[in-house]
Short mmCIF file of C-alpha atoms in Angstrom, two decimals:
data_model
loop_
_atom_site.label_atom_id
_atom_site.label_comp_id
_atom_site.label_asym_id
_atom_site.label_seq_id
_atom_site.Cartn_x
_atom_site.Cartn_y
_atom_site.Cartn_z
CA UNK A 11 87.26 134.94 146.81
CA UNK A 12 83.78 134.62 145.64
CA UNK A 13 83.32 135.11 141.72
CA UNK A 14 79.82 135.71 140.47
CA UNK A 15 78.13 137.05 137.54
CA UNK A 16 78.24 141.22 137.64
CA UNK A 17 76.27 141.64 134.56
CA UNK A 18 74.72 138.60 131.70
CA UNK A 19 74.03 139.48 128.31
CA UNK A 20 72.88 137.55 125.77
CA UNK A 21 73.53 137.45 121.51
CA UNK A 22 70.68 135.91 119.66
CA UNK A 23 73.37 133.46 118.35
CA UNK A 24 76.15 131.01 119.25
CA UNK A 25 79.56 132.20 119.91
CA UNK A 26 82.78 130.38 118.52
CA UNK A 27 85.20 133.62 118.44
CA UNK A 28 84.85 137.38 120.23
CA UNK A 29 86.95 140.02 121.14
CA UNK A 30 86.12 142.73 123.56
CA UNK A 31 87.77 146.55 124.00
CA UNK A 32 86.56 148.44 126.62
CA UNK A 33 84.83 151.53 125.04
CA UNK A 34 84.31 155.14 126.68
CA UNK A 35 81.62 157.00 125.53
CA UNK A 36 82.22 160.42 127.53
CA UNK A 37 81.82 162.12 131.34
CA UNK A 38 78.32 160.46 132.72
CA UNK A 39 78.10 157.38 130.89
CA UNK A 40 78.44 154.01 132.16
CA UNK A 41 81.67 151.76 131.35
CA UNK A 42 81.18 150.47 127.83
CA UNK A 43 82.47 147.04 126.24
CA UNK A 44 82.49 146.72 122.23
CA UNK A 45 82.33 142.74 120.86
CA UNK A 46 83.25 141.31 117.64
CA UNK A 47 81.86 138.21 117.50
CA UNK A 48 80.98 135.40 114.82
CA UNK A 49 79.92 131.72 115.17
CA UNK A 50 82.69 130.68 113.72
CA UNK A 51 86.30 130.47 115.89
CA UNK A 52 88.93 132.96 114.32
CA UNK A 53 89.93 132.75 110.50
CA UNK A 54 93.38 132.69 109.91
CA UNK A 55 94.98 133.79 107.13
CA UNK A 56 97.82 130.75 106.56
CA UNK A 57 96.77 128.44 103.80
CA UNK A 58 97.25 125.42 106.26
CA UNK A 59 94.29 126.93 108.15
CA UNK A 60 92.31 129.03 106.23
CA UNK A 61 88.70 128.03 106.24
CA UNK A 62 85.57 129.09 104.68
CA UNK A 63 83.37 130.79 107.47
CA UNK A 64 79.47 129.72 107.87
CA UNK A 65 78.64 133.33 109.60
CA UNK A 66 79.20 136.60 109.51
CA UNK A 67 81.29 139.11 111.79
CA UNK A 68 78.98 141.24 114.26
CA UNK A 69 79.76 144.03 116.07
CA UNK A 70 77.75 145.15 119.15
CA UNK A 71 78.03 147.85 121.83
CA UNK A 72 77.07 147.37 125.39
CA UNK A 73 77.34 148.87 128.79
CA UNK A 74 78.92 147.14 131.67
CA UNK A 75 75.44 146.63 133.49
CA UNK A 76 74.20 144.82 130.46
CA UNK A 77 72.38 147.36 128.27
CA UNK A 78 72.80 146.39 124.51
CA UNK A 79 73.20 149.99 122.33
CA UNK A 80 73.49 148.70 119.31
CA UNK A 81 74.43 145.97 116.75
CA UNK A 82 76.29 145.66 113.43
CA UNK A 83 76.53 143.07 110.98
CA UNK A 84 79.30 143.40 108.64
CA UNK A 85 78.55 141.00 106.29
CA UNK A 86 79.70 138.14 104.10
CA UNK A 87 82.71 139.65 102.28
CA UNK A 88 83.90 140.96 105.70
CA UNK A 89 86.69 137.57 106.93
CA UNK A 90 85.76 137.35 110.78
CA UNK A 91 89.24 136.81 111.63
CA UNK A 92 91.41 139.42 113.79
CA UNK A 93 94.21 139.90 111.18
CA UNK A 94 91.90 140.53 108.60
CA UNK A 95 90.05 142.72 111.04
CA UNK A 96 91.50 144.55 113.66
CA UNK A 97 89.53 146.45 116.26
CA UNK A 98 90.51 149.40 118.38
CA UNK A 99 88.34 152.01 120.36
CA UNK A 100 90.07 155.60 120.35
CA UNK A 101 89.55 158.72 121.25
CA UNK A 102 91.51 160.47 117.71
CA UNK A 103 89.24 163.91 117.57
CA UNK A 104 89.81 164.65 121.63
CA UNK A 105 85.85 165.14 122.64
CA UNK A 106 86.11 162.41 125.76
CA UNK A 107 83.75 159.74 123.72
CA UNK A 108 86.05 157.17 121.58
CA UNK A 109 85.66 156.45 118.14
CA UNK A 110 84.99 152.34 116.93
CA UNK A 111 87.90 151.53 114.27
CA UNK A 112 87.98 148.73 112.35
CA UNK A 113 89.10 147.26 108.93
CA UNK A 114 86.04 147.28 106.59
CA UNK A 115 85.09 145.76 102.89
CA UNK A 116 83.10 148.02 100.82
CA UNK A 117 82.94 145.29 97.96
CA UNK A 118 79.70 142.31 98.96
CA UNK A 119 81.05 140.28 96.38
CA UNK A 120 84.94 139.78 96.89
CA UNK A 121 86.05 139.04 100.54
CA UNK A 122 89.84 139.07 99.66
CA UNK A 123 89.75 142.36 97.27
CA UNK A 124 92.45 144.53 98.69
CA UNK A 125 91.39 147.61 96.56
CA UNK A 126 88.26 147.45 98.52
CA UNK A 127 89.30 147.29 101.90
CA UNK A 128 88.32 150.55 104.19
CA UNK A 129 89.59 151.86 107.33
CA UNK A 130 85.88 152.49 109.12
CA UNK A 131 85.40 154.94 111.54
CA UNK A 132 82.30 154.45 113.79
CA UNK A 133 80.25 156.51 116.19
CA UNK A 134 80.75 154.32 119.42
CA UNK A 135 76.85 155.65 120.96
CA UNK A 136 75.38 154.62 118.02
CA UNK A 137 77.53 152.73 116.11
CA UNK A 138 76.83 154.90 112.46
CA UNK A 139 79.81 155.25 110.38
CA UNK A 140 81.83 158.72 110.61
CA UNK A 141 84.09 157.68 107.91
CA UNK A 142 85.84 155.63 105.68
CA UNK A 143 89.41 155.86 104.02
CA UNK A 144 91.31 153.51 101.66
CA UNK A 145 93.15 151.16 103.79
CA UNK A 146 96.97 151.06 102.63
CA UNK A 147 98.29 148.07 100.20
CA UNK A 148 101.65 148.76 99.33
CA UNK A 149 103.49 145.30 99.38
CA UNK A 150 102.33 144.11 95.77
CA UNK A 151 100.65 140.38 95.50
CA UNK A 152 102.10 138.46 98.44
CA UNK A 153 100.93 134.76 99.93
CA UNK A 154 97.76 135.21 101.78
CA UNK A 155 99.33 134.37 105.73
CA UNK A 156 101.54 137.62 105.05
CA UNK A 157 98.82 140.22 103.08
CA UNK A 158 96.75 139.86 105.44
CA UNK A 159 97.79 140.43 108.77
CA UNK A 160 96.61 143.93 109.37
CA UNK A 161 96.94 146.51 112.88
CA UNK A 162 95.10 149.41 114.34
CA UNK A 163 97.19 151.15 117.83
CA UNK A 164 96.73 154.21 119.43
CA UNK A 165 99.07 156.48 121.50
CA UNK A 166 100.13 159.64 122.20
CA UNK A 167 102.60 162.42 121.61
CA UNK A 168 103.19 164.97 124.39
CA UNK A 169 99.19 164.69 125.04
CA UNK A 170 98.35 164.64 121.28
CA UNK A 171 96.14 161.86 120.12
CA UNK A 172 97.75 159.35 116.99
CA UNK A 173 96.05 156.57 115.29
CA UNK A 174 98.44 154.34 113.99
CA UNK A 175 97.82 151.59 111.11
CA UNK A 176 99.81 148.65 110.06
CA UNK A 177 99.81 145.70 107.43
CA UNK A 178 102.73 142.62 107.98
CA UNK A 179 104.46 140.52 110.26
CA UNK A 180 106.22 137.88 108.25
CA UNK A 181 107.77 140.12 105.33
CA UNK A 182 107.90 143.55 104.07
CA UNK A 183 105.96 145.73 106.50
CA UNK A 184 104.07 149.04 106.58
CA UNK A 185 103.07 151.72 109.48
CA UNK A 186 101.21 155.15 108.89
CA UNK A 187 100.58 157.57 111.76
CA UNK A 188 97.67 160.16 111.42
CA UNK A 189 96.76 163.61 112.71
CA UNK A 190 93.28 163.88 114.61
CA UNK A 191 91.83 165.31 111.18
CA UNK A 192 92.98 162.04 109.40
CA UNK A 193 95.84 163.84 107.70
CA UNK A 194 98.47 161.85 107.30
CA UNK A 195 101.14 162.32 110.25
CA UNK A 196 104.53 159.95 108.80
CA UNK A 197 104.95 156.64 107.27
CA UNK A 198 107.36 153.73 107.91
CA UNK A 199 108.35 151.23 105.90
CA UNK A 200 110.45 148.13 106.47
CA UNK A 201 112.01 146.12 103.57
CA UNK A 202 111.80 142.19 103.51
CA UNK A 203 115.19 142.71 102.86
CA UNK A 204 116.15 144.72 106.23
CA UNK A 205 117.94 143.74 109.06
CA UNK A 206 116.25 142.88 112.06
CA UNK A 207 113.60 140.97 113.42
CA UNK A 208 110.08 140.79 111.11
CA UNK A 209 106.87 141.83 113.37
CA UNK A 210 105.02 140.05 116.49
CA UNK A 211 101.28 139.07 117.04
CA UNK A 212 101.25 140.98 119.90
CA UNK A 213 102.05 145.36 119.47
CA UNK A 214 101.63 147.23 122.77
CA UNK A 215 102.57 150.86 123.00
CA UNK A 216 104.27 152.61 125.63
CA UNK A 217 106.32 155.16 126.30
CA UNK A 218 109.63 153.07 126.86
CA UNK A 219 112.22 156.26 127.60
CA UNK A 220 109.46 158.25 129.57
CA UNK A 221 109.64 161.87 127.53
CA UNK A 222 106.54 161.96 126.89
CA UNK A 223 106.45 160.23 123.36
CA UNK A 224 104.50 157.00 122.82
CA UNK A 225 106.76 154.13 120.90
CA UNK A 226 105.24 151.00 119.56
CA UNK A 227 107.08 147.63 119.96
CA UNK A 228 106.97 146.64 116.92
CA UNK A 229 108.26 142.98 117.40
CA UNK A 230 111.40 143.91 118.73
CA UNK A 231 111.67 147.22 116.84
CA UNK A 232 111.31 150.20 119.20
CA UNK A 233 109.48 153.35 116.62
CA UNK A 234 108.67 155.98 118.57
CA UNK A 235 105.03 157.65 117.33
CA UNK A 236 105.80 161.63 116.85
CA UNK A 237 107.82 160.84 113.14
CA UNK A 238 107.19 157.28 112.44
CA UNK A 239 110.90 156.73 113.21
CA UNK A 240 112.75 153.79 114.54
CA UNK A 241 114.84 154.66 117.21
CA UNK A 242 116.27 151.01 118.04
CA UNK A 243 115.98 146.83 116.94
CA UNK A 244 116.90 144.87 119.12
CA UNK A 245 119.35 141.86 118.18
CA UNK A 246 119.39 143.25 114.66
CA UNK A 247 122.96 141.65 113.51
CA UNK A 248 121.50 138.64 114.87
CA UNK A 249 117.84 137.58 114.37
CA UNK A 250 114.99 137.77 111.89
CA UNK A 251 112.27 136.28 113.09
CA UNK A 252 109.05 137.43 114.41
CA UNK A 253 108.10 137.00 117.58
CA UNK A 254 104.98 135.62 119.37
CA UNK A 255 105.10 137.46 122.54
CA UNK A 256 106.39 141.31 123.12
CA UNK A 257 105.88 142.24 126.61
CA UNK A 258 106.87 145.45 128.16
CA UNK A 259 107.18 145.38 131.68
CA UNK A 260 108.09 148.02 134.60
CA UNK A 261 110.12 147.56 137.12
CA UNK A 262 109.91 149.37 140.65
CA UNK A 263 112.37 152.17 139.44
CA UNK A 264 110.28 153.84 136.87
CA UNK A 265 112.23 152.37 133.84
CA UNK A 266 110.79 149.77 131.48
CA UNK A 267 112.26 146.31 130.49
CA UNK A 268 111.34 144.59 127.54
CA UNK A 269 110.11 140.79 127.93
CA UNK A 270 110.26 138.51 124.29
CA UNK A 271 108.98 135.05 123.34
CA UNK A 272 110.56 134.30 119.92
CA UNK A 273 108.48 132.51 117.24
CA UNK A 274 109.98 133.06 114.06
CA UNK A 275 113.56 131.67 112.67
CA UNK A 276 113.83 128.71 114.85
CA UNK A 277 117.38 128.20 114.30
CA UNK A 278 118.11 131.57 116.48
CA UNK A 279 119.49 131.37 119.53
CA UNK A 280 118.25 132.49 122.78
CA UNK A 281 113.97 131.88 121.96
CA UNK A 282 113.26 133.63 125.03
CA UNK A 283 114.87 137.31 125.45
CA UNK A 284 114.85 140.61 128.12
CA UNK A 285 116.09 143.83 126.98
CA UNK A 286 116.63 147.08 128.13
CA UNK A 287 114.70 150.46 127.13
CA UNK A 288 117.32 151.05 124.81
CA UNK A 289 117.28 147.36 123.28
CA UNK A 290 120.10 146.03 125.43
CA UNK A 291 119.71 142.17 125.67
CA UNK A 292 119.65 141.84 129.47
CA UNK A 293 119.43 137.84 129.52
CA UNK A 294 118.06 135.29 127.39
CA UNK A 295 117.01 131.37 128.08
CA UNK A 296 115.91 128.62 125.90
CA UNK A 297 117.98 127.39 123.17
CA UNK A 298 115.97 125.72 120.41
CA UNK A 299 112.43 126.11 119.30
CA UNK A 300 108.92 127.41 118.15
CA UNK A 301 108.23 129.75 121.64
CA UNK A 302 104.43 130.28 120.98
CA UNK A 303 102.96 131.96 124.08
CA UNK A 304 103.77 133.39 127.59
CA UNK A 305 102.64 136.58 129.53
CA UNK A 306 104.04 138.19 132.63
CA UNK A 307 102.23 138.07 136.48
CA UNK A 308 102.65 139.54 140.18
CA UNK A 309 102.63 135.48 141.39
CA UNK A 310 103.40 134.64 144.88
CA UNK A 311 104.44 137.10 147.46
CA UNK A 312 107.37 139.58 145.36
CA UNK A 313 108.65 140.60 142.14
CA UNK A 314 107.09 138.97 138.64
CA UNK A 315 107.60 135.61 136.57
CA UNK A 316 107.97 135.61 133.15
CA UNK A 317 106.47 132.28 131.36
CA UNK A 318 106.87 131.30 127.86
CA UNK A 319 105.88 128.21 126.45
CA UNK A 320 107.51 125.82 123.89
CA UNK A 321 105.20 124.08 121.16
CA UNK A 322 105.93 121.37 118.36
CA UNK A 323 103.36 121.62 116.54
CA UNK A 324 99.96 123.47 116.08
CA UNK A 325 96.82 123.69 114.19
CA UNK A 326 93.60 125.92 113.71
CA UNK A 327 90.64 125.03 112.00
CA UNK A 328 86.68 125.31 112.56
CA UNK A 329 87.79 123.14 115.95
CA UNK A 330 89.32 125.85 117.45
CA UNK A 331 93.10 126.40 118.06
CA UNK A 332 95.28 122.66 119.03
CA UNK A 333 98.84 122.36 120.17
CA UNK A 334 101.54 119.06 120.80
CA UNK A 335 104.26 118.92 122.78
CA UNK A 336 103.99 121.93 124.94
CA UNK A 337 106.94 122.97 127.69
CA UNK A 338 106.50 125.70 129.32
CA UNK A 339 109.63 127.59 131.28
CA UNK A 340 109.70 130.33 134.28
CA UNK A 341 111.64 133.33 135.22
CA UNK A 342 112.29 136.19 137.04
CA UNK A 343 111.92 138.81 134.63
CA UNK A 344 114.60 141.22 135.67
CA UNK A 345 117.41 138.43 136.31
CA UNK A 346 116.51 135.26 133.84
CA UNK A 347 116.94 133.22 136.87
CA UNK A 348 114.51 129.93 136.95
CA UNK A 349 111.30 129.58 138.44
CA UNK A 350 109.29 127.02 139.43
CA UNK A 351 105.31 127.43 138.65
CA UNK A 352 102.70 125.74 141.02
CA UNK A 353 100.51 124.97 138.01
CA UNK A 354 100.43 124.36 134.32
CA UNK A 355 100.65 127.55 132.95
CA UNK A 356 99.31 126.33 129.62
CA UNK A 357 96.21 128.38 128.11
CA UNK A 358 96.29 130.72 131.18
CA UNK A 359 96.26 134.50 132.22
CA UNK A 360 96.94 136.17 134.43
CA UNK A 361 94.19 138.64 136.32
CA UNK A 362 94.08 140.58 139.49
CA UNK A 363 90.48 139.28 140.70
CA UNK A 364 90.40 140.81 144.26
CA UNK A 365 92.62 144.17 143.78
CA UNK A 366 95.61 142.98 146.26
CA UNK A 367 97.96 143.54 143.79
CA UNK A 368 98.91 140.45 142.91
CA UNK A 369 97.69 137.88 139.92
CA UNK A 370 95.59 135.12 139.99
CA UNK A 371 95.46 132.59 137.08
CA UNK A 372 93.00 131.26 134.89
CA UNK A 373 92.72 129.10 131.92
CA UNK A 374 90.60 131.24 130.55
CA UNK A 375 92.08 131.22 126.76
CA UNK A 376 90.53 129.20 124.13
CA UNK A 377 90.35 125.56 124.90
CA UNK A 378 90.48 126.19 128.18
CA UNK A 379 88.51 125.31 131.04
CA UNK A 380 88.09 128.21 133.38
CA UNK A 381 90.03 126.98 136.67
CA UNK A 382 91.68 129.88 138.60
CA UNK A 383 94.35 129.56 140.88
CA UNK A 384 95.71 132.44 143.44
CA UNK A 385 98.66 133.66 143.67
CA UNK A 386 100.24 130.60 145.16
CA UNK A 387 98.92 128.26 142.48
CA UNK A 388 95.95 126.51 144.96
CA UNK A 389 93.05 126.01 142.60
CA UNK A 390 89.94 128.46 143.95
CA UNK A 391 87.31 127.96 141.81
CA UNK A 392 86.15 126.91 137.80
CA UNK A 393 84.65 129.44 135.77
CA UNK A 394 84.21 127.81 132.42
CA UNK A 395 84.05 129.32 128.97
CA UNK A 396 87.05 131.29 127.06
CA UNK A 397 88.10 134.87 128.61
CA UNK A 398 88.19 137.89 125.93
CA UNK A 399 88.96 140.53 128.45
CA UNK A 400 90.23 140.43 131.85
CA UNK A 401 90.77 144.25 133.23
CA UNK A 402 89.06 146.55 135.37
CA UNK A 403 85.71 146.76 133.69
CA UNK A 404 83.42 147.91 136.20
CA UNK A 405 83.79 150.15 139.44
CA UNK A 406 84.36 147.64 142.01
CA UNK A 407 87.10 146.28 143.53
CA UNK A 408 89.40 144.22 141.86
CA UNK A 409 90.03 143.15 138.01
CA UNK A 410 87.35 141.95 136.52
CA UNK A 411 86.68 138.84 133.66
CA UNK A 412 84.89 139.45 130.39
CA UNK A 413 83.67 135.52 129.40
CA UNK A 414 81.77 134.22 126.62
CA UNK A 415 80.04 131.09 126.19
CA UNK A 416 79.43 128.92 122.77
CA UNK A 417 75.72 128.68 123.35
CA UNK A 418 75.68 133.25 123.17
CA UNK A 419 76.48 134.01 126.85
CA UNK A 420 78.60 136.82 127.41
CA UNK A 421 79.56 137.18 131.48
CA UNK A 422 81.41 140.00 133.34
CA UNK A 423 82.44 138.43 136.58
CA UNK A 424 83.93 140.04 139.55
CA UNK A 425 85.07 139.12 142.99
CA UNK A 426 81.90 139.98 145.09
CA UNK A 427 83.94 139.40 148.03
CA UNK A 428 86.38 142.30 147.33
CA UNK A 429 87.02 144.62 149.73
CA UNK A 430 89.39 147.67 148.26
CA UNK A 431 92.25 147.82 145.52
CA UNK A 432 95.40 147.92 147.23
CA UNK A 433 97.89 150.74 146.99
CA UNK A 434 99.74 148.35 144.38
CA UNK A 435 96.15 147.86 142.12
CA UNK A 436 95.14 151.50 142.14
CA UNK A 437 98.65 152.65 140.65
CA UNK A 438 98.37 150.21 137.79
CA UNK A 439 95.09 151.10 137.37
CA UNK A 440 96.21 154.94 136.96
CA UNK A 441 99.04 153.97 134.45
CA UNK A 442 98.71 155.31 130.81
CA UNK A 443 100.19 152.00 130.14
CA UNK A 444 96.73 150.52 131.20
CA UNK A 445 94.00 152.03 129.49
CA UNK A 446 96.07 151.53 126.06
CA UNK A 447 97.11 148.03 126.46
CA UNK A 448 94.13 146.29 127.66
CA UNK A 449 95.70 142.65 126.61
CA UNK A 450 98.73 142.85 127.89
CA UNK A 451 98.50 144.26 131.98
CA UNK A 452 100.60 141.42 133.19
CA UNK A 453 103.99 143.54 132.64
CA UNK A 454 102.69 146.57 134.58
#
């Protein structure tokens, strides 16, 4: 394996945070990537983590060859944090070109003015605004941490695109579905007093029952996108917390299971749980603690491994996110049998760099050192920087990494020695789940 830069992009500022999504610009156009970045680390709405940023959030769209097509500065009133400003690239109007969807603020003086928040749609080719709509505000006055938990997602109902917006994670939660003409399709509300789980920091979209209608995994609740109806809520009678990880995992027979790591409701047991496609518990493990990170990966020579990390304490601010008292756990995702990892999985992400259908691991999340291990746990490279994307980005065998560095450099990294994608890898790339959920691919 020989990891090299496929493309290099420079921005005229420091990068403390960067989120990225692949963007389709239409037939004949090269693949593109939207980056949302700022000099400050991500600003969290919890009062013990919130701080006043020194920089503004910028949007930049560039091709995978490194050509910058446009830049847009969102201004001082937009708080540069993922929970304040979700970003989504989704072709709602069906013209073959993704639109860029995000939460903007039309007030230039009041960054927390809910009445000034807007769902905004940009033309991906030009960066120009195509439309704005009031961002839903239905929860009344809440704490800062509960109020500013915003999501934008997309999925399909028998081929028809549906845009989903959502608010909330810990208390009352509100979800809305929109048709291609932006008329409301449905609304779904979950009262704070409702039984069952709260939301999650991950919200994957998957056709979990394979009927042609996508479902949104809203924490441990399954909500279909046709009418917004809840199909099931796993462990409804015994769990009321929120999840950090919600990961659909595909079995060899084509059916899905759901791997979750529970962060909230710390007295509820178990903390790591796997459910079938009807929300019935398959197995559970770890009896206590705050499960804050995890993934599912194809390691070794067979099967899929689920990993979860328990932490005692975390802090977050201008200097990044730190954790204390970390302990990792690994399991066969289908049976719950314990597995031993050959590397410390803390701050790692799975990625199939050589296209053989198995995963390498990179310590690439914020605070990681960029070390890369092969599927057997042998160290093979050190890349440095922070990984924003780990998926198929360019026409080259394997998956690629989008890495950013503090001084303002963005790199697309590939395995220059990769010769071909295996049939197993090609099947992953072709799966509808792959395109929609670029940040949650390990379970496929």
